[in-house]
Short mmCIF file of C-alpha atoms and ligand atoms in Angstrom, two decimals:
data_model
loop_
_atom_site.label_atom_id
_atom_site.label_comp_id
_atom_site.label_asym_id
_atom_site.label_seq_id
_atom_site.Cartn_x
_atom_site.Cartn_y
_atom_site.Cartn_z
CA UNK A 17 -28.74 -15.28 -18.35
CA UNK A 18 -29.00 -17.13 -21.61
CA UNK A 19 -26.52 -15.37 -23.47
CA UNK A 20 -24.59 -18.35 -24.48
CA UNK A 21 -27.40 -20.90 -24.59
CA UNK A 22 -26.19 -24.11 -26.50
CA UNK A 23 -22.58 -22.63 -27.46
CA UNK A 24 -19.65 -24.79 -27.75
CA UNK A 25 -17.20 -23.14 -25.29
CA UNK A 26 -13.49 -24.27 -24.36
CA UNK A 27 -11.59 -22.32 -21.60
CA UNK A 28 -7.82 -23.43 -21.41
CA UNK A 29 -6.61 -23.01 -17.91
CA UNK A 30 -9.92 -22.81 -16.03
CA UNK A 31 -9.47 -24.30 -12.64
CA UNK A 32 -8.59 -21.02 -10.83
CA UNK A 33 -8.43 -17.23 -10.59
CA UNK A 34 -9.61 -15.33 -13.98
CA UNK A 35 -10.11 -18.49 -15.68
CA UNK A 36 -12.49 -20.02 -13.19
CA UNK A 37 -14.38 -16.63 -13.12
CA UNK A 38 -14.57 -17.22 -17.07
CA UNK A 39 -16.02 -20.56 -16.81
CA UNK A 40 -18.47 -19.62 -14.32
CA UNK A 41 -19.76 -16.70 -16.47
CA UNK A 42 -20.24 -18.79 -19.66
CA UNK A 43 -21.89 -21.73 -17.72
CA UNK A 44 -24.06 -18.90 -16.06
CA UNK A 45 -25.17 -17.78 -19.62
CA UNK A 46 -26.11 -21.61 -20.54
CA UNK A 47 -23.24 -22.49 -22.36
CA UNK A 48 -21.96 -26.09 -23.09
CA UNK A 49 -18.59 -25.46 -21.19
CA UNK A 50 -15.15 -27.69 -20.97
CA UNK A 51 -12.09 -26.19 -19.34
CA UNK A 52 -8.55 -27.58 -18.99
CA UNK A 53 -6.32 -27.61 -15.91
CA UNK A 54 -2.70 -28.82 -15.27
CA UNK A 55 -2.07 -29.21 -11.45
CA UNK A 56 -5.25 -28.42 -9.47
CA UNK A 57 -7.28 -31.48 -9.95
CA UNK A 58 -9.33 -30.67 -6.75
CA UNK A 59 -10.11 -27.32 -7.52
CA UNK A 60 -10.99 -28.44 -11.24
CA UNK A 61 -13.53 -30.98 -9.60
CA UNK A 62 -15.19 -28.49 -7.65
CA UNK A 63 -15.80 -26.24 -10.20
CA UNK A 64 -17.17 -28.94 -12.63
CA UNK A 65 -19.44 -29.87 -9.84
CA UNK A 66 -20.68 -26.40 -9.14
CA UNK A 67 -21.05 -25.36 -12.85
CA UNK A 68 -21.54 -28.54 -14.83
CA UNK A 69 -18.58 -27.74 -16.86
CA UNK A 70 -16.47 -30.56 -18.01
CA UNK A 71 -12.93 -30.55 -16.70
CA UNK A 72 -10.16 -32.03 -18.85
CA UNK A 73 -6.64 -32.21 -17.73
CA UNK A 74 -4.17 -31.06 -20.32
CA UNK A 75 -0.77 -29.20 -19.86
CA UNK A 76 -0.44 -26.05 -22.20
CA UNK A 77 3.13 -26.64 -22.44
CA UNK A 78 2.50 -29.94 -24.30
CA UNK A 79 1.62 -29.06 -27.81
CA UNK A 80 0.33 -32.37 -28.63
CA UNK A 81 -2.02 -32.81 -25.65
CA UNK A 82 -3.27 -29.09 -26.13
CA UNK A 83 -4.13 -29.62 -29.82
CA UNK A 84 -5.53 -32.92 -29.16
CA UNK A 85 -7.71 -31.32 -26.61
CA UNK A 86 -8.89 -28.52 -28.66
CA UNK A 87 -9.79 -30.77 -31.63
CA UNK A 88 -11.64 -32.83 -29.65
CA UNK A 89 -14.21 -30.14 -28.68
CA UNK A 90 -15.03 -30.26 -32.72
CA UNK A 91 -16.59 -26.78 -33.81
CA UNK A 92 -16.24 -24.40 -31.01
CA UNK A 93 -18.08 -21.15 -31.04
CA UNK A 94 -15.68 -19.71 -28.24
CA UNK A 95 -12.39 -20.60 -27.61
CA UNK A 96 -10.64 -18.72 -24.51
CA UNK A 97 -6.87 -19.13 -23.65
CA UNK A 98 -6.39 -18.09 -20.25
CA UNK A 99 -3.68 -20.65 -19.09
CA UNK A 100 -0.72 -18.58 -18.09
CA UNK A 101 2.12 -18.27 -15.57
CA UNK A 102 4.38 -15.53 -14.45
CA UNK A 103 8.00 -15.98 -13.74
CA UNK A 104 9.15 -12.66 -12.33
CA UNK A 105 12.72 -11.87 -11.13
CA UNK A 106 16.20 -10.82 -12.14
CA UNK A 107 16.82 -12.05 -15.57
CA UNK A 108 20.63 -12.80 -14.59
CA UNK A 109 19.34 -15.38 -11.97
CA UNK A 110 15.95 -16.68 -13.36
CA UNK A 111 15.95 -20.19 -14.31
CA UNK A 112 16.11 -20.50 -17.82
CA UNK A 113 14.19 -23.61 -18.25
CA UNK A 114 11.34 -22.02 -16.31
CA UNK A 115 11.59 -18.89 -18.45
CA UNK A 116 11.16 -21.16 -21.63
CA UNK A 117 8.33 -23.23 -19.95
CA UNK A 118 6.76 -19.87 -19.43
CA UNK A 119 7.04 -19.04 -23.01
CA UNK A 120 5.70 -22.47 -24.20
CA UNK A 121 2.56 -21.78 -22.07
CA UNK A 122 2.02 -18.15 -22.70
CA UNK A 123 2.96 -17.94 -26.27
CA UNK A 124 3.30 -21.39 -28.12
CA UNK A 125 0.17 -22.71 -26.36
CA UNK A 126 -2.09 -19.74 -27.34
CA UNK A 127 -0.90 -19.85 -30.94
CA UNK A 128 -1.34 -23.38 -31.60
CA UNK A 129 -4.75 -23.67 -29.59
CA UNK A 130 -6.13 -20.73 -31.60
CA UNK A 131 -5.06 -22.10 -34.89
CA UNK A 132 -6.45 -25.55 -34.20
CA UNK A 133 -9.66 -24.01 -32.82
CA UNK A 134 -10.08 -22.21 -36.14
CA UNK A 135 -9.40 -25.25 -38.18
CA UNK A 136 -12.66 -26.92 -36.56
CA UNK A 137 -14.86 -23.79 -36.42
CA UNK A 138 -18.04 -23.58 -38.76
CA UNK A 139 -19.69 -20.54 -37.75
CA UNK A 140 -18.74 -16.87 -36.50
CA UNK A 141 -16.36 -18.24 -33.79
CA UNK A 142 -14.45 -16.22 -31.10
CA UNK A 143 -10.86 -16.85 -30.08
CA UNK A 144 -9.67 -14.85 -26.92
CA UNK A 145 -6.50 -14.97 -25.49
CA UNK A 146 -6.11 -13.48 -21.82
CA UNK A 147 -2.86 -11.19 -22.40
CA UNK A 148 -2.01 -8.61 -19.81
CA UNK A 149 -1.49 -4.63 -19.76
CA UNK A 150 2.22 -6.01 -19.41
CA UNK A 151 2.07 -6.21 -23.05
CA UNK A 152 1.93 -2.72 -23.21
CA UNK A 153 3.72 -1.31 -20.07
CA UNK A 154 6.22 -2.98 -17.71
CA UNK A 155 6.93 -0.39 -15.09
CA UNK A 156 9.27 -2.21 -12.81
CA UNK A 157 12.14 -4.42 -13.08
CA UNK A 158 12.02 -8.02 -13.23
CA UNK A 159 9.24 -8.54 -15.71
CA UNK A 160 11.04 -8.72 -18.97
CA UNK A 161 10.55 -12.24 -19.89
CA UNK A 162 6.56 -12.19 -18.77
CA UNK A 163 6.36 -8.97 -20.70
CA UNK A 164 7.56 -10.51 -23.92
CA UNK A 165 5.12 -13.26 -23.59
CA UNK A 166 2.30 -10.76 -23.49
CA UNK A 167 3.64 -8.76 -26.36
CA UNK A 168 3.92 -11.42 -28.26
CA UNK A 169 0.16 -12.34 -27.84
CA UNK A 170 -0.56 -9.04 -29.46
CA UNK A 171 1.25 -9.73 -32.46
CA UNK A 172 -0.52 -13.10 -32.79
CA UNK A 173 -4.01 -11.42 -32.16
CA UNK A 174 -3.40 -8.79 -35.01
CA UNK A 175 -2.24 -11.43 -37.39
CA UNK A 176 -4.78 -14.31 -36.76
CA UNK A 177 -7.54 -11.72 -36.85
CA UNK A 178 -6.56 -11.00 -40.67
CA UNK A 179 -6.25 -14.94 -41.43
CA UNK A 180 -9.55 -15.87 -40.13
CA UNK A 181 -11.65 -12.65 -40.50
CA UNK A 182 -13.24 -13.58 -43.98
CA UNK A 183 -14.93 -16.63 -42.02
CA UNK A 184 -16.28 -14.00 -39.28
CA UNK A 185 -14.00 -15.55 -36.74
CA UNK A 186 -13.02 -12.75 -34.19
CA UNK A 187 -9.36 -12.90 -32.41
CA UNK A 188 -8.89 -10.69 -29.58
CA UNK A 189 -6.73 -10.33 -26.31
CA UNK A 190 -8.29 -9.23 -22.85
CA UNK A 191 -5.67 -7.41 -21.03
CA UNK A 192 -6.01 -7.21 -17.40
CA UNK A 193 -4.08 -5.16 -15.03
CA UNK A 194 -3.71 -6.41 -11.31
CA UNK A 195 -6.34 -8.87 -10.67
CA UNK A 196 -7.02 -10.88 -7.43
CA UNK A 197 -6.09 -14.33 -7.88
CA UNK A 198 -3.40 -17.06 -6.64
CA UNK A 199 -0.72 -15.32 -9.24
CA UNK A 200 -1.43 -11.81 -7.89
CA UNK A 201 -3.42 -11.61 -4.42
CA UNK A 202 -4.99 -8.13 -3.84
CA UNK A 203 -3.19 -8.36 -0.34
CA UNK A 204 0.34 -9.67 -1.88
CA UNK A 205 3.64 -7.89 -1.12
CA UNK A 206 3.61 -6.20 -4.61
CA UNK A 207 0.08 -4.75 -4.19
CA UNK A 208 0.78 -1.40 -2.90
CA UNK A 209 3.41 -1.10 -5.53
CA UNK A 210 1.20 -2.06 -8.16
CA UNK A 211 -1.74 0.33 -7.02
CA UNK A 212 0.72 3.19 -7.28
CA UNK A 213 0.65 2.88 -11.11
CA UNK A 214 -3.05 2.98 -11.05
CA UNK A 215 -5.91 5.55 -11.35
CA UNK A 216 -8.36 3.20 -9.52
CA UNK A 217 -6.03 1.80 -6.72
CA UNK A 218 -7.21 -1.79 -6.15
CA UNK A 219 -7.02 -5.08 -7.88
CA UNK A 220 -9.82 -5.87 -10.22
CA UNK A 221 -12.08 -8.96 -9.28
CA UNK A 222 -11.75 -11.86 -11.54
CA UNK A 223 -15.60 -11.58 -12.30
CA UNK A 224 -14.94 -8.05 -13.80
CA UNK A 225 -12.56 -9.67 -16.26
CA UNK A 226 -14.98 -12.68 -17.07
CA UNK A 227 -17.77 -10.14 -17.97
CA UNK A 228 -15.62 -8.12 -20.49
CA UNK A 229 -14.47 -11.54 -21.71
CA UNK A 230 -18.32 -12.46 -22.11
CA UNK A 231 -19.12 -9.20 -24.02
CA UNK A 232 -16.29 -9.63 -26.62
CA UNK A 233 -17.41 -13.48 -26.88
CA UNK A 234 -20.82 -12.73 -27.31
CA UNK A 235 -23.16 -11.37 -30.07
CA UNK A 236 -22.47 -7.71 -29.52
CA UNK A 237 -18.63 -8.60 -30.45
CA UNK A 238 -18.74 -9.17 -33.83
CA UNK A 239 -17.04 -6.20 -34.96
CA UNK A 240 -14.24 -6.40 -32.43
CA UNK A 241 -11.17 -8.12 -33.82
CA UNK A 242 -7.60 -7.79 -33.96
CA UNK A 243 -7.86 -5.72 -30.55
CA UNK A 244 -6.84 -5.52 -27.09
CA UNK A 245 -9.31 -4.92 -24.49
CA UNK A 246 -7.58 -3.59 -21.28
CA UNK A 247 -9.21 -3.64 -18.05
CA UNK A 248 -6.43 -2.25 -15.55
CA UNK A 249 -7.72 0.45 -13.64
CA UNK A 250 -5.28 2.78 -15.60
CA UNK A 251 -2.27 0.98 -14.83
CA UNK A 252 -1.35 1.61 -18.45
CA UNK A 253 -2.72 5.00 -18.96
P1 NDP B 309 -3.69 -18.26 -11.45
O1 NDP B 309 -2.37 -18.69 -11.22
O2 NDP B 309 -4.60 -17.67 -10.32
O3 NDP B 309 -4.41 -19.43 -12.28
C1 NDP B 309 -3.95 -19.72 -13.59
C2 NDP B 309 -4.83 -20.89 -14.13
O4 NDP B 309 -4.08 -21.32 -15.33
C3 NDP B 309 -5.06 -21.98 -13.49
O5 NDP B 309 -6.37 -22.50 -13.68
C4 NDP B 309 -3.89 -22.95 -13.75
O6 NDP B 309 -4.68 -24.26 -13.64
C5 NDP B 309 -3.90 -22.72 -15.36
N1 NDP B 309 -2.61 -23.12 -15.79
C6 NDP B 309 -1.42 -22.63 -15.52
N2 NDP B 309 -0.59 -23.26 -16.31
C7 NDP B 309 -1.23 -24.19 -16.87
C8 NDP B 309 -0.91 -25.24 -17.98
N3 NDP B 309 0.56 -25.46 -18.21
N4 NDP B 309 -1.76 -26.02 -18.62
C9 NDP B 309 -3.12 -25.83 -18.13
N5 NDP B 309 -3.40 -24.89 -17.41
C10 NDP B 309 -2.75 -23.92 -16.78
O7 NDP B 309 -3.57 -16.89 -12.46
P2 NDP B 309 -4.35 -15.72 -12.91
O8 NDP B 309 -6.02 -16.10 -12.83
O9 NDP B 309 -4.12 -14.49 -12.28
O10 NDP B 309 -4.02 -15.44 -14.54
C11 NDP B 309 -4.89 -16.02 -15.60
C12 NDP B 309 -4.46 -15.38 -16.84
O11 NDP B 309 -4.47 -13.81 -16.62
C13 NDP B 309 -2.89 -15.59 -17.07
O12 NDP B 309 -2.77 -15.70 -18.56
C14 NDP B 309 -2.09 -14.33 -16.68
O13 NDP B 309 -0.97 -14.11 -17.42
C15 NDP B 309 -3.28 -13.20 -16.91
N6 NDP B 309 -2.97 -12.20 -16.15
C16 NDP B 309 -3.34 -11.98 -14.66
C17 NDP B 309 -3.18 -11.00 -14.17
C18 NDP B 309 -3.28 -10.83 -12.53
O14 NDP B 309 -3.09 -9.70 -11.87
N7 NDP B 309 -3.82 -11.79 -11.71
C19 NDP B 309 -3.10 -9.63 -14.71
C20 NDP B 309 -2.92 -9.76 -16.03
C21 NDP B 309 -2.88 -10.91 -16.99
P3 NDP B 309 -3.71 -25.53 -12.70
O15 NDP B 309 -3.53 -24.54 -11.30
O16 NDP B 309 -4.70 -26.52 -12.80
O17 NDP B 309 -2.45 -25.65 -13.37
#
């Protein structure tokens, strides 16, 4: 595959799970790929060795570090903001500091990274945030704080698409449903309940989400903007 040959690509949160699959997909397409990580140094080093991508430690909750990392990549062709965490539980007992950190990573991070990427883009760039079908639908208790972060991504995508559209920059969210990863293992305790909400009763593979991401990021995605591309096995249907 050469569909991303020579493209300057940054994936925020690429060491594991969906982000890792996205890094692998862009690298296989010939892209010049860098990715960030926060805690998983070993996994990041292994992925860098496997793909030739550059691993950068940068905590998405640290705005200054995040903005400096994005600016340091210069004129990006593609920014993917995948870094995200999920705090699920009774809102009366969830640690409020942990909830605020989730909001920092899932909402503030994508916004500031997207704006900084657009500041430096010189061509028809692509900005993609990995949101969630939970931005549309939260069918179980305990997900309010997580859902609010993914709904916030939708508002950001709508607005920034209009801010940057006249420069040919597209801004979109990919919205996975249950996807096999450390965050949401296909054999985890919640799996059967999640499959109950789905038309296709299995977790997605991270590579399936990566393939959709690559389509939106590629040359055929030029007219896709301000949109939410849902890949959820019918979870939200
Ligand atoms: P994982 O927990 O498996 O992986 C998360 C990735 O994000 C890791 O590479 C991690 O890096 C990185 N990351 C987390 N926090 C930070 C941070 N503060 N700074 C930089 N990187 C960070 O999650 P998934 O792959 O499952 O999820 C990826 C995205 O997809 C998230 O935004 C999630 O909300 C979304 N999503 C996932 C679904 C699922 O079912 N799996 C469903 C819908 C949406 P490190 O380990 O180095 O910190």
